């Protein structure tokens, strides 16, 4: 669910300077990959907020993964963008990623910093961002290590059919690290398609597409496609 609203909410924030929603997703990944993703969550609740101010904007989300018996984890990303020259489309971007899991104890934390190039059409029916970031992973528990990385991120949001439909998403590329210390390219994308029933209620889907992202000890498969069915309430 991460980063989807950092651009699509800009269309709302251009008028209100503050936008927030909550999403409920039913995840089909465990049905598609019963062996490789046997422990994957069935339900994720996401809270997102974007807030613009005179210096730039704040954005955060929290994903809470649920099973029938327990909360499996809570993951958050919070970012700040600062526009030092308001007439230019460039911004300084700083970000924190991290959270807690019921099995691992915690997600591996990371801090990011770099430059974002942001743009939009005059009526905000389309928004986009391209971010080039230095990424520092921290040692968060006994079985991982701290290391340096780089991340390239693209974010988009498009409204069409008189804003009854919205297509938004992001794609991340970053250098991950294997257990043996060797690097690997990690790809993660989460496009979303929504039908906006009202100004507040939307029904749609998210598809998580990834390579070298899912922790899989069952076999050597690294590429996964995990669709969801979701509802969203815009406050």
Coordinates of N, CA and C in Angstrom, one line a residue:
X1 N 0.8 -1.2 0.0 CA 0.0 0.0 0.0 C 0.9 1.3 0.0
X2 N 2.1 1.1 0.2 CA 3.0 2.3 0.5 C 3.0 3.2 -0.7
X3 N 3.2 4.5 -0.4 CA 3.5 5.5 -1.4 C 2.4 5.8 -2.4
X4 N 1.4 5.1 -2.4 CA 0.4 5.3 -3.5 C -0.2 6.7 -3.4
X5 N -0.5 7.2 -2.2 CA -1.2 8.4 -2.1 C -0.3 9.6 -2.1
X6 N 0.9 9.5 -2.0 CA 1.8 10.6 -2.0 C 1.6 11.5 -3.2
X7 N 1.1 11.0 -4.3 CA 0.9 11.8 -5.5 C -0.6 12.0 -5.7
X8 N -1.4 10.9 -5.6 CA -2.8 11.0 -5.9 C -3.5 12.0 -4.9
X9 N -3.1 12.0 -3.7 CA -3.7 12.9 -2.7 C -3.3 14.4 -3.0
X10 N -2.3 14.6 -3.8 CA -1.9 16.0 -4.1 C -3.0 16.7 -4.8
X11 N -3.8 16.0 -5.6 CA -4.9 16.6 -6.3 C -5.9 17.2 -5.3
X12 N -6.1 16.4 -4.2 CA -7.0 16.9 -3.2 C -6.4 18.0 -2.3
X13 N -5.1 17.7 -2.0 CA -4.4 18.6 -1.1 C -4.1 20.0 -1.8
X14 N -4.2 20.0 -3.1 CA -4.0 21.3 -3.8 C -5.1 22.3 -3.4
X15 N -6.3 21.7 -3.0 CA -7.4 22.6 -2.6 C -7.6 22.6 -1.1
X16 N -7.3 21.4 -0.4 CA -7.6 21.3 1.0 C -6.4 21.3 1.9
X17 N -5.2 21.2 1.3 CA -3.9 21.0 2.0 C -3.8 19.8 2.9
X18 N -4.8 19.1 3.0 CA -4.8 17.9 4.0 C -5.8 16.9 3.4
X19 N -5.3 15.6 3.3 CA -6.1 14.5 2.8 C -5.8 13.3 3.5
X20 N -6.8 12.4 3.8 CA -6.5 11.2 4.6 C -7.5 10.2 4.2
X21 N -7.1 8.9 4.2 CA -8.1 7.8 3.9 C -7.7 6.6 4.7
X22 N -8.6 5.6 4.7 CA -8.4 4.3 5.3 C -8.8 3.3 4.3
X23 N -8.0 2.2 4.2 CA -8.3 1.1 3.2 C -8.3 -0.2 3.9
X24 N -9.2 -1.1 3.4 CA -9.2 -2.5 3.8 C -9.1 -3.4 2.6
X25 N -8.0 -4.2 2.6 CA -7.7 -5.1 1.5 C -7.7 -6.6 1.9
X26 N -8.4 -7.4 1.1 CA -8.3 -8.8 1.3 C -7.3 -9.3 0.3
X27 N -6.3 -10.0 0.7 CA -5.2 -10.4 -0.1 C -5.3 -11.9 -0.5
X28 N -5.1 -12.1 -1.8 CA -5.3 -13.5 -2.4 C -3.9 -14.2 -2.6
X29 N -2.8 -13.6 -2.1 CA -1.5 -14.2 -2.3 C -1.4 -15.6 -1.8
X30 N -1.9 -15.9 -0.6 CA -1.8 -17.2 0.0 C -2.6 -18.2 -0.8
X31 N -3.6 -17.8 -1.4 CA -4.4 -18.7 -2.3 C -3.7 -19.1 -3.6
X32 N -2.9 -18.1 -4.1 CA -2.2 -18.3 -5.4 C -0.9 -19.1 -5.1
X33 N -0.2 -18.8 -4.0 CA 1.1 -19.5 -3.7 C 0.9 -20.1 -2.3
X34 N 0.2 -21.2 -2.2 CA 0.0 -21.8 -0.9 C 1.2 -22.4 -0.2
X35 N 2.2 -22.7 -1.0 CA 3.5 -23.2 -0.4 C 4.5 -22.0 -0.1
X36 N 4.7 -21.2 -1.1 CA 5.7 -20.1 -0.9 C 5.2 -19.0 0.1
X37 N 3.9 -18.8 0.1 CA 3.4 -17.7 1.0 C 2.4 -18.2 1.9
X38 N 2.7 -19.4 2.5 CA 1.7 -20.0 3.5 C 1.4 -19.1 4.7
X39 N 2.4 -18.2 5.1 CA 2.2 -17.4 6.2 C 1.7 -16.0 5.9
X40 N 1.4 -15.7 4.6 CA 1.1 -14.4 4.2 C -0.3 -13.9 4.8
X41 N -0.4 -12.7 5.1 CA -1.6 -12.2 5.7 C -2.8 -12.2 4.7
X42 N -4.0 -12.4 5.3 CA -5.2 -12.3 4.5 C -5.8 -10.9 4.4
X43 N -5.6 -10.1 5.4 CA -6.2 -8.8 5.5 C -5.2 -7.8 5.9
X44 N -5.2 -6.6 5.2 CA -4.4 -5.5 5.5 C -5.3 -4.3 5.7
X45 N -5.1 -3.5 6.8 CA -5.7 -2.2 7.0 C -4.7 -1.2 6.8
X46 N -4.9 -0.2 6.0 CA -3.9 0.9 5.7 C -4.6 2.3 6.0
X47 N -3.8 3.0 6.8 CA -4.2 4.4 7.0 C -3.1 5.3 6.4
X48 N -3.6 6.3 5.6 CA -2.7 7.2 4.8 C -3.1 8.6 5.0
X49 N -2.1 9.5 5.1 CA -2.3 10.9 5.2 C -1.3 11.7 4.4
X50 N -1.7 12.8 3.7 CA -0.9 13.7 3.0 C -1.2 15.1 3.5
X51 N -0.2 15.9 3.9 CA -0.5 17.3 4.4 C 0.5 18.2 3.8
X52 N 0.0 19.2 3.0 CA 0.9 20.2 2.4 C 1.0 21.4 3.3
X53 N 2.1 22.1 3.3 CA 2.3 23.4 4.0 C 3.1 24.3 3.2
X54 N 3.5 25.4 3.8 CA 4.3 26.5 3.0 C 5.7 26.0 2.6
X55 N 6.2 25.0 3.2 CA 7.6 24.6 2.9 C 7.6 23.3 2.0
X56 N 6.5 22.6 1.9 CA 6.5 21.4 1.1 C 5.3 20.5 1.6
X57 N 5.6 19.3 2.0 CA 4.6 18.4 2.4 C 5.1 17.3 3.3
X58 N 4.1 16.7 4.1 CA 4.4 15.5 4.9 C 3.5 14.4 4.3
X59 N 4.0 13.2 4.4 CA 3.2 12.0 4.0 C 3.6 10.8 4.9
X60 N 2.5 10.1 5.3 CA 2.8 8.8 6.0 C 1.7 7.8 5.7
X61 N 2.1 6.5 5.9 CA 1.1 5.5 5.9 C 1.5 4.5 7.0
X62 N 0.5 3.7 7.5 CA 0.7 2.6 8.4 C -0.1 1.4 7.8
X63 N 0.6 0.3 7.5 CA -0.1 -1.0 7.1 C -0.1 -1.9 8.3
X64 N -1.3 -2.4 8.6 CA -1.5 -3.4 9.7 C -2.0 -4.7 9.1
X65 N -1.2 -5.7 9.2 CA -1.5 -7.0 8.6 C -2.2 -7.9 9.7
X66 N -3.3 -8.5 9.3 CA -4.1 -9.3 10.2 C -4.3 -10.7 9.8
X67 N -4.4 -11.6 10.7 CA -4.8 -13.0 10.5 C -6.0 -13.3 11.3
X68 N -6.5 -14.5 11.3 CA -7.7 -14.8 12.1 C -7.4 -14.8 13.6
X69 N -6.1 -15.0 13.9 CA -5.7 -15.2 15.3 C -5.0 -13.9 15.9
X70 N -4.3 -13.1 15.1 CA -3.5 -12.1 15.6 C -3.2 -11.0 14.6
X71 N -2.6 -10.0 15.1 CA -2.0 -8.9 14.3 C -0.6 -9.4 13.9
X72 N -0.3 -9.6 12.6 CA 0.9 -10.1 12.2 C 2.0 -9.1 12.1
X73 N 1.7 -7.8 11.9 CA 2.7 -6.8 11.8 C 2.1 -5.4 11.6
X74 N 2.9 -4.4 11.9 CA 2.5 -3.0 11.6 C 3.7 -2.3 11.0
X75 N 3.6 -1.9 9.7 CA 4.7 -1.3 9.0 C 4.4 0.2 8.6
X76 N 5.3 1.1 8.8 CA 5.1 2.5 8.5 C 6.2 3.1 7.6
X77 N 5.8 4.1 6.8 CA 6.7 4.9 6.2 C 6.3 6.4 6.4
X78 N 7.2 7.2 6.7 CA 6.9 8.7 6.9 C 7.9 9.5 6.1
X79 N 7.5 10.5 5.4 CA 8.4 11.2 4.5 C 8.1 12.7 4.6
X80 N 9.1 13.5 4.4 CA 9.0 15.0 4.3 C 9.7 15.5 3.0
X81 N 9.0 16.3 2.3 CA 9.6 17.0 1.2 C 9.6 18.5 1.4
X82 N 10.7 19.1 1.0 CA 10.9 20.5 1.2 C 11.2 21.2 -0.1
X83 N 10.5 22.1 -0.5 CA 10.7 22.9 -1.7 C 11.4 24.2 -1.4
X84 N 12.7 24.3 -1.6 CA 13.4 25.5 -1.3 C 13.2 26.6 -2.3
X85 N 12.9 26.2 -3.6 CA 12.5 27.2 -4.6 C 11.2 26.7 -5.2
X86 N 10.1 27.4 -4.8 CA 8.8 26.9 -5.0 C 8.4 26.9 -6.5
X87 N 9.1 27.7 -7.3 CA 8.8 27.7 -8.8 C 9.3 26.5 -9.5
X88 N 10.3 25.8 -8.9 CA 10.9 24.6 -9.5 C 10.2 23.4 -9.1
X89 N 10.2 22.3 -9.9 CA 9.5 21.0 -9.5 C 10.3 20.1 -8.7
X90 N 11.5 20.6 -8.2 CA 12.4 19.7 -7.4 C 12.1 19.9 -5.9
X91 N 12.3 18.9 -5.1 CA 12.2 18.9 -3.7 C 13.2 18.0 -3.0
X92 N 13.7 18.4 -1.8 CA 14.5 17.5 -1.0 C 13.5 16.5 -0.3
X93 N 13.9 15.2 -0.4 CA 13.0 14.2 0.2 C 13.8 13.4 1.2
X94 N 13.2 13.3 2.4 CA 13.8 12.5 3.5 C 12.7 11.6 4.0
X95 N 13.1 10.3 4.4 CA 12.1 9.3 4.7 C 12.6 8.3 5.7
X96 N 11.6 7.7 6.5 CA 11.9 6.6 7.4 C 11.0 5.5 7.1
X97 N 11.5 4.3 7.1 CA 10.8 3.0 6.9 C 11.0 2.1 8.1
X98 N 10.0 1.5 8.7 CA 10.2 0.5 9.7 C 8.9 0.0 10.3
X99 N 9.0 -0.9 11.3 CA 7.8 -1.4 11.9 C 8.0 -2.6 12.8
X100 N 7.0 -3.2 13.3 CA 7.1 -4.4 14.2 C 6.3 -5.5 13.6
X101 N 6.8 -6.7 13.7 CA 6.2 -8.0 13.3 C 6.1 -9.0 14.4
X102 N 5.0 -9.8 14.4 CA 4.8 -10.7 15.5 C 5.8 -11.9 15.5
X103 N 6.3 -12.2 14.3 CA 7.3 -13.3 14.2 C 8.7 -12.8 14.2
X104 N 9.0 -11.8 13.4 CA 10.4 -11.3 13.3 C 10.8 -10.4 14.4
X105 N 9.8 -9.8 15.1 CA 10.1 -8.8 16.1 C 10.1 -7.4 15.6
X106 N 10.8 -7.2 14.4 CA 10.7 -5.9 13.8 C 11.1 -6.0 12.3
X107 N 10.7 -5.1 11.5 CA 11.1 -5.0 10.1 C 12.5 -4.3 10.1
X108 N 13.3 -4.6 9.1 CA 14.6 -3.9 9.1 C 14.4 -2.4 8.7
X109 N 14.8 -1.6 9.6 CA 14.6 -0.2 9.5 C 15.5 0.4 8.4
X110 N 15.1 1.5 7.8 CA 15.9 2.2 6.8 C 15.6 3.7 6.8
X111 N 16.6 4.5 6.5 CA 16.5 5.9 6.4 C 16.9 6.3 4.9
X112 N 16.1 7.2 4.3 CA 16.4 7.6 2.9 C 16.4 9.1 2.8
X113 N 17.3 9.5 1.9 CA 17.4 11.0 1.6 C 17.8 11.2 0.2
X114 N 17.2 12.2 -0.5 CA 17.6 12.5 -1.9 C 16.7 13.6 -2.5
X115 N 16.5 13.5 -3.8 CA 15.9 14.5 -4.5 C 14.6 13.9 -5.2
X116 N 13.5 14.7 -5.2 CA 12.3 14.3 -5.9 C 12.0 15.3 -7.0
X117 N 11.5 14.8 -8.1 CA 11.0 15.6 -9.2 C 9.5 15.4 -9.3
X118 N 8.7 16.4 -9.0 CA 7.3 16.2 -9.0 C 6.6 17.1 -10.1
X119 N 5.5 16.5 -10.6 CA 4.8 17.3 -11.6 C 3.3 16.9 -11.6
X120 N 2.5 17.7 -12.3 CA 1.1 17.5 -12.5 C 0.5 18.2 -13.7
X121 N -0.6 17.8 -14.1 CA -1.4 18.5 -15.2 C -2.0 19.7 -14.5
X122 N -2.5 20.7 -15.3 CA -3.1 21.9 -14.7 C -4.3 21.6 -13.8
X123 N -5.1 20.6 -14.2 CA -6.3 20.3 -13.4 C -6.1 19.2 -12.4
X124 N -4.8 18.7 -12.3 CA -4.5 17.7 -11.3 C -5.2 16.3 -11.6
X125 N -5.6 16.1 -12.9 CA -6.1 14.8 -13.2 C -4.9 13.8 -13.4
X126 N -3.7 14.2 -13.5 CA -2.5 13.3 -13.5 C -1.4 14.0 -12.7
X127 N -0.8 13.2 -11.8 CA 0.3 13.6 -11.0 C 1.4 12.6 -11.0
X128 N 2.7 13.0 -10.9 CA 3.8 12.0 -10.9 C 4.9 12.5 -10.1
X129 N 5.8 11.6 -9.7 CA 7.0 11.9 -9.0 C 8.1 10.9 -9.4
X130 N 9.3 11.4 -9.5 CA 10.5 10.5 -9.7 C 11.5 10.9 -8.6
X131 N 11.9 9.9 -7.8 CA 12.8 10.1 -6.7 C 14.1 9.3 -6.7
X132 N 15.2 9.9 -6.5 CA 16.5 9.3 -6.5 C 17.0 9.4 -5.1
X133 N 17.2 8.3 -4.3 CA 17.4 8.4 -2.9 C 18.6 7.5 -2.5
X134 N 19.4 8.0 -1.6 CA 20.3 7.2 -0.8 C 19.6 6.5 0.3
X135 N 19.8 5.2 0.5 CA 19.1 4.4 1.4 C 20.0 3.7 2.4
X136 N 19.8 3.8 3.7 CA 20.7 3.2 4.7 C 19.8 2.2 5.5
X137 N 20.1 0.9 5.3 CA 19.5 -0.1 6.2 C 20.2 -0.2 7.5
X138 N 19.5 -0.3 8.6 CA 20.1 -0.5 9.9 C 19.9 -1.9 10.4
X139 N 20.9 -2.3 11.2 CA 20.8 -3.6 11.8 C 19.6 -3.6 12.9
X140 N 18.5 -4.3 12.6 CA 17.4 -4.2 13.4 C 17.2 -5.4 14.3
X141 N 17.8 -6.5 14.0 CA 17.7 -7.7 14.9 C 18.9 -8.6 14.5
X142 N 19.1 -9.7 15.2 CA 20.3 -10.5 15.2 C 20.7 -11.0 13.8
X143 N 19.6 -11.3 12.9 CA 19.9 -12.0 11.7 C 20.0 -11.1 10.5
X144 N 20.1 -9.8 10.7 CA 20.4 -8.9 9.5 C 21.6 -8.0 9.8
X145 N 22.0 -7.3 8.8 CA 23.2 -6.5 8.9 C 22.9 -5.1 8.3
X146 N 23.6 -4.1 8.8 CA 23.4 -2.7 8.3 C 24.2 -2.6 6.9
X147 N 23.6 -1.9 6.0 CA 24.3 -1.7 4.7 C 23.8 -0.5 4.0
X148 N 24.6 0.0 3.0 CA 24.2 1.2 2.2 C 23.5 0.7 0.9
X149 N 22.6 1.5 0.4 CA 21.9 1.2 -0.8 C 21.5 2.5 -1.5
X150 N 20.9 2.3 -2.7 CA 20.3 3.4 -3.5 C 18.9 2.9 -3.9
X151 N 18.0 3.9 -4.0 CA 16.6 3.5 -4.4 C 16.2 4.5 -5.5
X152 N 15.5 4.0 -6.5 CA 14.9 4.8 -7.5 C 13.4 4.5 -7.4
X153 N 12.6 5.6 -7.3 CA 11.1 5.4 -7.1 C 10.4 6.2 -8.1
X154 N 9.3 5.7 -8.7 CA 8.4 6.4 -9.5 C 7.0 6.3 -8.9
X155 N 6.3 7.4 -8.8 CA 4.9 7.4 -8.3 C 4.0 8.1 -9.3
X156 N 2.8 7.6 -9.4 CA 1.9 8.2 -10.4 C 0.4 8.1 -9.9
X157 N -0.4 9.0 -10.4 CA -1.8 9.0 -10.1 C -2.6 9.6 -11.3
X158 N -3.6 8.9 -11.8 CA -4.4 9.4 -12.9 C -5.9 9.2 -12.6
X159 N -6.6 10.3 -12.8 CA -8.1 10.2 -12.7 C -8.7 10.3 -14.1
X160 N -9.7 9.5 -14.4 CA -10.3 9.5 -15.7 C -11.8 9.2 -15.6
X161 N -12.5 9.2 -16.7 CA -14.0 9.1 -16.7 C -14.7 10.0 -15.8
X162 N -14.3 11.3 -15.9 CA -14.9 12.3 -15.0 C -14.6 12.0 -13.6
X163 N -13.4 11.5 -13.3 CA -12.9 11.2 -12.0 C -13.7 10.1 -11.3
X164 N -14.4 9.3 -12.1 CA -15.1 8.1 -11.5 C -14.1 7.0 -11.3
X165 N -13.0 7.0 -12.1 CA -12.0 6.0 -12.0 C -10.6 6.6 -11.6
X166 N -9.8 5.9 -10.8 CA -8.5 6.4 -10.5 C -7.5 5.3 -10.6
X167 N -6.4 5.5 -11.2 CA -5.3 4.6 -11.4 C -4.1 5.2 -10.8
X168 N -3.5 4.6 -9.8 CA -2.4 5.1 -9.0 C -1.4 4.0 -8.7
X169 N -0.2 4.4 -8.3 CA 0.7 3.4 -7.9 C 2.1 3.9 -7.8
X170 N 3.0 2.9 -7.5 CA 4.4 3.3 -7.4 C 5.3 2.1 -7.9
X171 N 6.5 2.3 -8.2 CA 7.5 1.3 -8.5 C 8.8 1.7 -7.8
X172 N 9.4 0.8 -7.1 CA 10.7 1.0 -6.4 C 11.7 0.0 -7.0
X173 N 12.9 0.5 -7.2 CA 14.1 -0.3 -7.5 C 15.2 0.0 -6.4
X174 N 15.7 -1.0 -5.8 CA 16.8 -0.7 -4.8 C 17.7 -1.9 -4.7
X175 N 18.9 -1.6 -4.2 CA 19.9 -2.7 -4.0 C 19.6 -3.4 -2.7
X176 N 19.2 -4.7 -2.7 CA 19.1 -5.5 -1.5 C 20.4 -6.2 -1.3
X177 N 20.3 -7.0 -0.2 CA 21.5 -7.7 0.2 C 21.2 -9.1 0.6
X178 N 21.8 -10.1 0.0 CA 21.5 -11.5 0.4 C 22.2 -11.9 1.7
X179 N 21.9 -13.0 2.2 CA 22.4 -13.5 3.5 C 24.0 -13.6 3.4
X180 N 24.5 -13.9 2.2 CA 25.9 -14.0 2.0 C 26.6 -12.7 1.8
X181 N 25.9 -11.6 1.8 CA 26.5 -10.3 1.7 C 26.5 -9.8 0.2
X182 N 26.1 -10.6 -0.7 CA 26.1 -10.2 -2.1 C 24.9 -9.4 -2.4
X183 N 25.0 -8.4 -3.3 CA 23.9 -7.5 -3.6 C 22.9 -8.2 -4.6
X184 N 21.7 -7.7 -4.6 CA 20.7 -8.1 -5.6 C 19.7 -6.9 -5.9
X185 N 19.1 -6.9 -7.1 CA 18.2 -5.9 -7.4 C 16.8 -6.3 -6.9
X186 N 16.2 -5.4 -6.1 CA 14.8 -5.7 -5.6 C 13.9 -4.8 -6.3
X187 N 12.8 -5.3 -6.8 CA 11.8 -4.6 -7.5 C 10.4 -4.7 -6.8
X188 N 9.7 -3.6 -6.5 CA 8.4 -3.7 -5.9 C 7.5 -2.7 -6.5
X189 N 6.4 -3.1 -7.0 CA 5.4 -2.2 -7.5 C 4.0 -2.5 -7.0
X190 N 3.2 -1.5 -6.7 CA 1.8 -1.8 -6.2 C 0.8 -0.8 -6.9
X191 N 0.4 -1.1 -8.2 CA -0.6 -0.3 -8.8 C -2.0 -0.6 -8.2
X192 N -2.8 0.5 -8.2 CA -4.1 0.4 -7.6 C -5.1 0.9 -8.7
X193 N -6.3 0.3 -8.8 CA -7.4 0.8 -9.7 C -8.6 0.9 -8.8
X194 N -9.2 2.1 -8.8 CA -10.4 2.3 -7.9 C -11.5 2.8 -8.7
X195 N -12.7 2.4 -8.4 CA -14.0 3.0 -8.9 C -14.5 3.8 -7.7
X196 N -14.7 5.1 -8.0 CA -15.1 6.1 -7.0 C -16.6 6.2 -6.9
X197 N -17.2 5.4 -6.0 CA -18.7 5.3 -5.9 C -19.2 6.7 -5.5
X198 N -18.6 7.3 -4.5 CA -18.9 8.7 -4.1 C -17.6 9.4 -3.8
X199 N -17.7 10.7 -3.4 CA -16.5 11.4 -3.0 C -15.7 10.8 -1.9
X200 N -16.4 9.9 -1.1 CA -15.7 9.3 0.1 C -15.5 7.8 -0.1
X201 N -16.3 7.1 -0.8 CA -16.2 5.6 -0.9 C -15.7 5.2 -2.3
X202 N -14.7 4.3 -2.2 CA -14.1 3.7 -3.5 C -14.0 2.2 -3.3
X203 N -14.2 1.5 -4.4 CA -14.0 0.0 -4.5 C -13.0 -0.3 -5.5
X204 N -12.1 -1.2 -5.3 CA -11.1 -1.5 -6.3 C -10.2 -2.6 -5.9
X205 N -8.9 -2.5 -6.4 CA -8.0 -3.6 -6.2 C -6.5 -3.0 -6.2
X206 N -5.7 -3.7 -5.6 CA -4.2 -3.4 -5.6 C -3.5 -4.7 -6.0
X207 N -2.5 -4.6 -6.8 CA -1.7 -5.8 -7.3 C -0.3 -5.5 -6.9
X208 N 0.2 -6.3 -5.9 CA 1.6 -6.2 -5.6 C 2.5 -7.1 -6.5
X209 N 3.4 -6.5 -7.3 CA 4.3 -7.2 -8.2 C 5.7 -7.0 -7.7
X210 N 6.4 -8.1 -7.4 CA 7.7 -8.0 -6.8 C 8.7 -9.0 -7.3
X211 N 10.0 -8.7 -7.2 CA 11.0 -9.7 -7.5 C 12.1 -9.5 -6.4
X212 N 12.6 -10.6 -5.8 CA 13.6 -10.5 -4.7 C 13.1 -9.8 -3.5
X213 N 11.7 -9.7 -3.3 CA 11.2 -9.0 -2.2 C 10.6 -9.9 -1.2
X214 N 9.8 -10.9 -1.6 CA 9.2 -11.9 -0.8 C 10.2 -12.8 -0.2
X215 N 10.2 -13.0 1.2 CA 11.0 -14.0 1.8 C 10.5 -15.4 1.6
X216 N 11.2 -16.2 0.8 CA 10.7 -17.5 0.4 C 11.7 -18.5 0.7
X217 N 11.5 -19.4 1.6 CA 12.4 -20.5 1.9 C 11.9 -21.9 1.4
X218 N 10.8 -21.9 0.7 CA 10.2 -23.1 0.2 C 10.9 -23.6 -1.1
X219 N 11.3 -22.6 -2.0 CA 12.0 -22.9 -3.2 C 12.8 -21.7 -3.7
X220 N 13.2 -21.7 -4.9 CA 14.0 -20.6 -5.4 C 13.2 -19.5 -6.2
X221 N 11.9 -19.5 -6.1 CA 11.1 -18.6 -6.8 C 11.3 -17.2 -6.1
X222 N 11.4 -16.2 -7.0 CA 11.6 -14.8 -6.5 C 10.6 -13.8 -7.0
X223 N 9.9 -14.2 -8.1 CA 8.9 -13.2 -8.7 C 7.5 -13.6 -8.2
X224 N 6.7 -12.7 -7.7 CA 5.4 -12.9 -7.2 C 4.4 -11.8 -7.7
X225 N 3.2 -12.2 -7.9 CA 2.1 -11.3 -8.2 C 0.9 -11.5 -7.2
X226 N 0.7 -10.6 -6.3 CA -0.3 -10.8 -5.2 C -1.4 -9.7 -5.4
X227 N -2.6 -10.1 -5.9 CA -3.7 -9.2 -6.0 C -4.6 -9.1 -4.7
X228 N -5.3 -8.0 -4.6 CA -6.2 -7.8 -3.5 C -7.5 -7.3 -4.0
X229 N -8.5 -7.4 -3.2 CA -9.8 -6.7 -3.4 C -10.0 -5.8 -2.2
X230 N -10.3 -4.5 -2.5 CA -10.2 -3.5 -1.4 C -11.4 -2.5 -1.5
X231 N -11.6 -1.9 -0.3 CA -12.5 -0.7 -0.2 C -11.7 0.4 0.5
X232 N -12.1 1.6 0.1 CA -11.4 2.8 0.7 C -12.4 3.9 1.1
X233 N -12.1 4.5 2.2 CA -12.9 5.6 2.6 C -12.1 6.8 2.7
X234 N -12.4 7.9 2.0 CA -11.7 9.1 2.0 C -12.4 10.1 3.0
X235 N -11.6 10.6 3.9 CA -12.2 11.5 4.9 C -12.3 12.9 4.4

